[in-house]
Each structure stands twice: as structure tokens, then as C-alpha cells.
PDB file of C-alpha atoms in Angstrom:
ATOM      1  CA  MET T   1      -5.226 -41.117 -72.473  1.00 46.00           C
ATOM      2  CA  SER T   2      -3.845 -43.527 -69.934  1.00 44.00           C
ATOM      3  CA  THR T   3      -5.828 -45.580 -67.485  1.00 44.00           C
ATOM      4  CA  PRO T   4      -4.827 -45.424 -63.864  1.00 44.00           C
ATOM      5  CA  GLU T   5      -2.784 -48.344 -62.601  1.00 46.00           C
ATOM      6  CA  PRO T   6      -4.835 -50.683 -60.434  1.00 42.00           C
ATOM      7  CA  THR T   7      -3.785 -50.619 -56.827  1.00 41.00           C
ATOM      8  CA  ALA T   8      -3.728 -53.617 -54.593  1.00 42.00           C
ATOM      9  CA  ALA T   9      -5.892 -53.416 -51.554  1.00 41.00           C
ATOM     10  CA  THR T  10      -3.701 -53.340 -48.519  1.00 37.00           C
ATOM     11  CA  PRO T  11      -4.985 -55.419 -45.666  1.00 40.00           C
ATOM     12  CA  SER T  12      -5.458 -53.438 -42.517  1.00 40.00           C
ATOM     13  CA  ALA T  13      -4.923 -54.659 -39.009  1.00 44.00           C
ATOM     14  CA  PRO T  14      -8.120 -55.623 -37.303  1.00 50.00           C
ATOM     15  CA  VAL T  15      -9.463 -52.823 -35.127  1.00 59.00           C
ATOM     16  CA  SER T  16      -9.633 -53.832 -31.471  1.00 71.00           C
ATOM     17  CA  PRO T  17     -12.626 -52.764 -29.390  1.00 82.00           C
ATOM     18  CA  ALA T  18     -10.170 -52.264 -26.511  1.00 82.00           C
ATOM     19  CA  HIS T  19      -9.066 -48.802 -25.464  1.00 87.00           C
ATOM     20  CA  PRO T  20      -6.140 -47.819 -27.771  1.00 86.00           C
ATOM     21  CA  ARG T  21      -3.667 -47.612 -24.898  1.00 89.00           C
ATOM     22  CA  PHE T  22      -4.649 -51.091 -23.703  1.00 92.00           C
ATOM     23  CA  ALA T  23      -4.508 -52.484 -27.275  1.00 89.00           C
ATOM     24  CA  GLU T  24      -0.949 -51.095 -27.510  1.00 91.00           C
ATOM     25  CA  ALA T  25      -0.059 -52.748 -24.221  1.00 92.00           C
ATOM     26  CA  LEU T  26      -1.395 -56.109 -25.425  1.00 90.00           C
ATOM     27  CA  ALA T  27       0.675 -55.787 -28.612  1.00 91.00           C
ATOM     28  CA  ARG T  28       3.791 -54.763 -26.668  1.00 92.00           C
ATOM     29  CA  LEU T  29       3.389 -57.795 -24.423  1.00 90.00           C
ATOM     30  CA  GLY T  30       2.733 -60.120 -27.370  1.00 91.00           C
ATOM     31  CA  LEU T  31      -0.649 -61.068 -25.874  1.00 89.00           C
ATOM     32  CA  GLN T  32      -3.427 -62.086 -28.205  1.00 90.00           C
ATOM     33  CA  VAL T  33      -6.698 -62.063 -26.338  1.00 91.00           C
ATOM     34  CA  GLU T  34     -10.280 -61.873 -27.437  1.00 91.00           C
ATOM     35  CA  VAL T  35     -11.556 -58.453 -26.416  1.00 93.00           C
ATOM     36  CA  ARG T  36     -15.339 -58.462 -26.213  1.00 91.00           C
ATOM     37  CA  ARG T  37     -17.412 -55.279 -26.511  1.00 91.00           C
ATOM     38  CA  PHE T  38     -20.908 -55.150 -25.085  1.00 86.00           C
ATOM     39  CA  PRO T  39     -23.601 -52.601 -25.940  1.00 82.00           C
ATOM     40  CA  ASP T  40     -24.526 -52.274 -22.270  1.00 82.00           C
ATOM     41  CA  ALA T  41     -21.918 -51.180 -19.774  1.00 78.00           C
ATOM     42  CA  THR T  42     -19.780 -53.759 -17.987  1.00 82.00           C
ATOM     43  CA  ARG T  43     -18.608 -51.067 -15.541  1.00 82.00           C
ATOM     44  CA  THR T  44     -19.366 -53.098 -12.390  1.00 87.00           C
ATOM     45  CA  ALA T  45     -18.405 -56.702 -11.663  1.00 91.00           C
ATOM     46  CA  ALA T  46     -22.075 -57.654 -11.593  1.00 91.00           C
ATOM     47  CA  GLU T  47     -22.750 -56.056 -14.974  1.00 89.00           C
ATOM     48  CA  ALA T  48     -19.675 -57.762 -16.475  1.00 90.00           C
ATOM     49  CA  ALA T  49     -20.568 -61.177 -15.091  1.00 93.00           C
ATOM     50  CA  ALA T  50     -24.145 -60.891 -16.375  1.00 92.00           C
ATOM     51  CA  ALA T  51     -23.011 -59.802 -19.847  1.00 90.00           C
ATOM     52  CA  ILE T  52     -20.342 -62.526 -20.108  1.00 93.00           C
ATOM     53  CA  GLY T  53     -22.391 -65.248 -18.419  1.00 94.00           C
ATOM     54  CA  CYS T  54     -19.739 -66.150 -15.876  1.00 95.00           C
ATOM     55  CA  LYS T  55     -19.515 -66.295 -12.132  1.00 96.00           C
ATOM     56  CA  LEU T  56     -19.073 -62.982 -10.316  1.00 96.00           C
ATOM     57  CA  SER T  57     -15.857 -64.311  -8.748  1.00 97.00           C
ATOM     58  CA  GLU T  58     -14.404 -64.748 -12.275  1.00 97.00           C
ATOM     59  CA  ILE T  59     -14.395 -60.976 -12.825  1.00 97.00           C
ATOM     60  CA  VAL T  60     -11.248 -59.043 -11.923  1.00 97.00           C
ATOM     61  CA  LYS T  61     -11.833 -55.696 -10.316  1.00 97.00           C
ATOM     62  CA  SER T  62      -8.895 -53.273 -10.856  1.00 97.00           C
ATOM     63  CA  LEU T  63      -9.182 -50.891  -7.897  1.00 97.00           C
ATOM     64  CA  VAL T  64      -6.939 -47.955  -7.172  1.00 98.00           C
ATOM     65  CA  PHE T  65      -6.166 -46.951  -3.599  1.00 98.00           C
ATOM     66  CA  ALA T  66      -3.938 -44.280  -2.121  1.00 97.00           C
ATOM     67  CA  ALA T  67      -1.485 -45.666   0.453  1.00 97.00           C
ATOM     68  CA  ASP T  68      -0.015 -42.757   2.339  1.00 97.00           C
ATOM     69  CA  GLY T  69      -0.853 -40.736  -0.742  1.00 95.00           C
ATOM     70  CA  VAL T  70       0.875 -43.110  -3.160  1.00 96.00           C
ATOM     71  CA  PRO T  71      -1.364 -44.917  -5.714  1.00 97.00           C
ATOM     72  CA  VAL T  72      -1.526 -48.696  -5.566  1.00 98.00           C
ATOM     73  CA  LEU T  73      -3.628 -50.998  -7.734  1.00 98.00           C
ATOM     74  CA  VAL T  74      -5.436 -53.932  -6.104  1.00 98.00           C
ATOM     75  CA  LEU T  75      -6.749 -56.743  -8.287  1.00 98.00           C
ATOM     76  CA  MET T  76      -9.676 -58.432  -6.573  1.00 98.00           C
ATOM     77  CA  ASP T  77     -12.259 -61.018  -7.637  1.00 97.00           C
ATOM     78  CA  GLY T  78     -15.674 -59.585  -8.406  1.00 96.00           C
ATOM     79  CA  SER T  79     -17.481 -61.267  -5.533  1.00 96.00           C
ATOM     80  CA  SER T  80     -15.150 -59.943  -2.835  1.00 96.00           C
ATOM     81  CA  ARG T  81     -14.247 -56.683  -1.148  1.00 96.00           C
ATOM     82  CA  VAL T  82     -10.834 -55.333  -0.366  1.00 97.00           C
ATOM     83  CA  ASP T  83      -9.892 -55.211   3.337  1.00 97.00           C
ATOM     84  CA  VAL T  84      -8.010 -51.879   3.532  1.00 96.00           C
ATOM     85  CA  GLY T  85      -6.548 -52.899   6.870  1.00 96.00           C
ATOM     86  CA  LEU T  86      -4.825 -55.854   5.176  1.00 97.00           C
ATOM     87  CA  VAL T  87      -3.641 -53.598   2.323  1.00 98.00           C
ATOM     88  CA  ARG T  88      -2.266 -51.176   4.909  1.00 97.00           C
ATOM     89  CA  ARG T  89      -0.433 -53.974   6.699  1.00 97.00           C
ATOM     90  CA  GLU T  90       0.897 -55.400   3.372  1.00 96.00           C
ATOM     91  CA  LEU T  91       2.255 -52.010   2.337  1.00 97.00           C
ATOM     92  CA  ASP T  92       3.339 -50.936   5.809  1.00 97.00           C
ATOM     93  CA  ALA T  93       1.268 -47.778   5.316  1.00 97.00           C
ATOM     94  CA  GLN T  94      -0.326 -45.523   7.882  1.00 97.00           C
ATOM     95  CA  LYS T  95      -3.420 -44.699   5.776  1.00 97.00           C
ATOM     96  CA  VAL T  96      -5.065 -46.468   2.864  1.00 97.00           C
ATOM     97  CA  GLU T  97      -8.182 -45.100   1.161  1.00 97.00           C
ATOM     98  CA  ARG T  98     -10.001 -45.506  -2.152  1.00 96.00           C
ATOM     99  CA  ALA T  99      -8.666 -43.178  -4.829  1.00 97.00           C
ATOM    100  CA  ASP T 100     -11.007 -40.574  -6.288  1.00 96.00           C
ATOM    101  CA  ALA T 101     -11.856 -40.570 -10.031  1.00 96.00           C
ATOM    102  CA  ALA T 102      -9.165 -37.960 -10.795  1.00 96.00           C
ATOM    103  CA  LEU T 103      -6.399 -40.010  -9.182  1.00 96.00           C
ATOM    104  CA  VAL T 104      -7.590 -43.178 -10.915  1.00 97.00           C
ATOM    105  CA  ARG T 105      -7.458 -41.484 -14.322  1.00 96.00           C
ATOM    106  CA  GLU T 106      -4.136 -39.774 -13.594  1.00 96.00           C
ATOM    107  CA  THR T 107      -2.540 -43.031 -12.422  1.00 96.00           C
ATOM    108  CA  THR T 108      -3.946 -45.471 -14.954  1.00 96.00           C
ATOM    109  CA  GLY T 109      -5.077 -43.331 -17.869  1.00 95.00           C
ATOM    110  CA  TYR T 110      -8.510 -44.918 -17.677  1.00 95.00           C
ATOM    111  CA  ALA T 111     -11.871 -44.017 -16.123  1.00 92.00           C
ATOM    112  CA  ILE T 112     -13.343 -45.944 -13.207  1.00 92.00           C
ATOM    113  CA  GLY T 113     -15.321 -48.872 -14.594  1.00 90.00           C
ATOM    114  CA  GLY T 114     -12.856 -49.570 -17.418  1.00 93.00           C
ATOM    115  CA  VAL T 115      -9.471 -49.885 -15.665  1.00 96.00           C
ATOM    116  CA  PRO T 116      -7.557 -52.904 -16.943  1.00 97.00           C
ATOM    117  CA  PRO T 117      -5.020 -54.788 -14.806  1.00 97.00           C
ATOM    118  CA  PHE T 118      -2.087 -53.511 -16.860  1.00 95.00           C
ATOM    119  CA  GLY T 119      -1.263 -51.034 -19.662  1.00 94.00           C
ATOM    120  CA  HIS T 120      -1.431 -48.019 -17.380  1.00 94.00           C
ATOM    121  CA  ALA T 121      -0.184 -44.450 -17.876  1.00 93.00           C
ATOM    122  CA  THR T 122       2.223 -44.766 -14.924  1.00 94.00           C
ATOM    123  CA  LYS T 123       4.092 -47.562 -13.241  1.00 93.00           C
ATOM    124  CA  THR T 124       2.203 -48.441 -10.066  1.00 95.00           C
ATOM    125  CA  ARG T 125       2.625 -51.045  -7.381  1.00 97.00           C
ATOM    126  CA  VAL T 126       0.086 -53.840  -7.903  1.00 98.00           C
ATOM    127  CA  LEU T 127      -1.345 -56.320  -5.390  1.00 98.00           C
ATOM    128  CA  ALA T 128      -3.413 -59.276  -6.578  1.00 98.00           C
ATOM    129  CA  ASP T 129      -5.623 -61.151  -4.154  1.00 97.00           C
ATOM    130  CA  ARG T 130      -4.801 -64.856  -4.017  1.00 97.00           C
ATOM    131  CA  ARG T 131      -8.432 -65.841  -4.674  1.00 96.00           C
ATOM    132  CA  LEU T 132      -8.006 -64.884  -8.351  1.00 97.00           C
ATOM    133  CA  LEU T 133      -5.922 -68.044  -8.718  1.00 98.00           C
ATOM    134  CA  ASP T 134      -8.966 -70.156  -7.875  1.00 96.00           C
ATOM    135  CA  HIS T 135     -10.129 -69.880 -11.471  1.00 97.00           C
ATOM    136  CA  ALA T 136      -8.917 -71.256 -14.806  1.00 97.00           C
ATOM    137  CA  VAL T 137      -9.919 -68.034 -16.554  1.00 97.00           C
ATOM    138  CA  VAL T 138     -10.785 -64.597 -15.275  1.00 98.00           C
ATOM    139  CA  TRP T 139     -12.265 -61.606 -17.094  1.00 97.00           C
ATOM    140  CA  ALA T 140     -10.988 -58.051 -16.770  1.00 96.00           C
ATOM    141  CA  ALA T 141     -11.747 -54.612 -18.255  1.00 95.00           C
ATOM    142  CA  ALA T 142     -10.042 -53.759 -21.537  1.00 94.00           C
ATOM    143  CA  GLY T 143      -9.841 -50.028 -20.914  1.00 93.00           C
ATOM    144  CA  THR T 144     -13.450 -49.020 -21.436  1.00 91.00           C
ATOM    145  CA  PRO T 145     -16.723 -49.566 -19.523  1.00 90.00           C
ATOM    146  CA  HIS T 146     -17.944 -51.745 -22.409  1.00 90.00           C
ATOM    147  CA  THR T 147     -15.006 -54.044 -23.051  1.00 93.00           C
ATOM    148  CA  VAL T 148     -13.590 -57.108 -21.303  1.00 94.00           C
ATOM    149  CA  PHE T 149     -11.071 -59.832 -22.056  1.00 95.00           C
ATOM    150  CA  PRO T 150     -10.380 -63.334 -20.695  1.00 96.00           C
ATOM    151  CA  LEU T 151      -7.004 -64.541 -19.484  1.00 96.00           C
ATOM    152  CA  ASP T 152      -5.690 -67.193 -17.119  1.00 96.00           C
ATOM    153  CA  PRO T 153      -5.008 -65.518 -13.754  1.00 98.00           C
ATOM    154  CA  LYS T 154      -1.313 -66.477 -13.521  1.00 97.00           C
ATOM    155  CA  THR T 155      -0.601 -64.743 -16.850  1.00 96.00           C
ATOM    156  CA  LEU T 156      -2.739 -61.728 -15.895  1.00 96.00           C
ATOM    157  CA  ILE T 157      -0.944 -61.360 -12.557  1.00 97.00           C
ATOM    158  CA  ALA T 158       2.460 -61.739 -14.191  1.00 96.00           C
ATOM    159  CA  HIS T 159       1.762 -59.068 -16.829  1.00 95.00           C
ATOM    160  CA  ALA T 160       0.384 -56.749 -14.166  1.00 96.00           C
ATOM    161  CA  GLY T 161       3.615 -57.175 -12.230  1.00 96.00           C
ATOM    162  CA  ALA T 162       1.489 -57.965  -9.178  1.00 98.00           C
ATOM    163  CA  THR T 163       2.477 -59.415  -5.853  1.00 98.00           C
ATOM    164  CA  VAL T 164       0.022 -62.164  -4.776  1.00 98.00           C
ATOM    165  CA  VAL T 165      -1.358 -61.360  -1.353  1.00 98.00           C
ATOM    166  CA  ASP T 166      -4.369 -61.974   0.892  1.00 97.00           C
ATOM    167  CA  VAL T 167      -6.264 -58.678   1.070  1.00 97.00           C
ATOM    168  CA  ARG T 168      -9.869 -59.908   0.812  1.00 96.00           C
ATOM    169  CA  GLU T 169     -12.380 -59.052   3.497  1.00 94.00           C
ATOM    170  CA  PRO T 170     -13.411 -62.200   5.380  1.00 89.00           C
ATOM    171  CA  ALA T 171     -16.749 -63.616   4.252  1.00 78.00           C
ATOM    172  CA  LYS T 172     -19.617 -62.635   6.492  1.00 72.00           C
TER     173      LYS T 172
END
């Protein structure tokens, strides 16, 4: 009777808490970032900032709008609101409105509250508000409402293929 040959344990790649599509995008881009998963949702900028322990303005909101029916992604700091009039002017569009949940998922492949700044299902025009550059590091969703990752804003904007613009509502 023969004894079975011992088999060497094969190391497996670490499992990322990021959404699989976003983890693939990170690998494709050669980006190694620390994706953090939180037990409580980080769906809103306020929830994310509280969980991370950072300023609200250090959170990146990835917001989908429809400009004359065409999806566009706007990256905005967590403490600010998008001025749709400025987006309309920037895109030379007649009408700009927030996308509904179905259009967000169709365009990005992710649900509202977990949309990352890149790694989307479709190629979409991206605008990044200039205020994101005010920070050394910003935090963005990693494809789920429970995951975030840090990155310097210049690198994030470059990988998103974004145009830097001023589309923030004036402070009141």
C-alpha cells in the first residue's frame, strides 16, 4: 500500500474586500491600495468620514448625472454639493440632472453608495472638482457601501481619466 505524496500548500492571493470588478481595475492599473471594509455602511460621505476618522472634505463622492441623456461622472469632495448649472456649462449641455439608481448601475456597474471613481462597466466622461486637490490624501468607495480606499487626489483623478473643473456650489 502506498502513501499519498505530500502536496505543497499553494499560497493564494489575498482576498480584497473591494468589489471584484474594482479589485480587477486596481490590478489592471497596477495600483496597490489599502481597501478598508467597515461593518457599518460608508454609503454617505458623512458615514465614510466618521468611520475613517477623516474630514468630510477628504471623502470623494462619485456622482452620476445625465447630461442631455448621456451619463457623466462627477467627483466631488464630501463636504460640497455639485452645481448642475456649472456642469451644464462645462459640458455645453441643455439639461443636467441626477441619474436614477438604474442608470448609475448600468453606467458604472455599482450601486449608489459604493460607486468608485474608476473601474466602471462603461467608459464615461469624468469631471473632478478642483477642491479635491486641496488634500494630500482622499478616500473613495471601493465598489461596495462598506469599503473605501485612500489615494492621493492627483493619482485618483488621473486613473479616473477626469478633467479638473470647478463645479462646486458656492459656499453659503
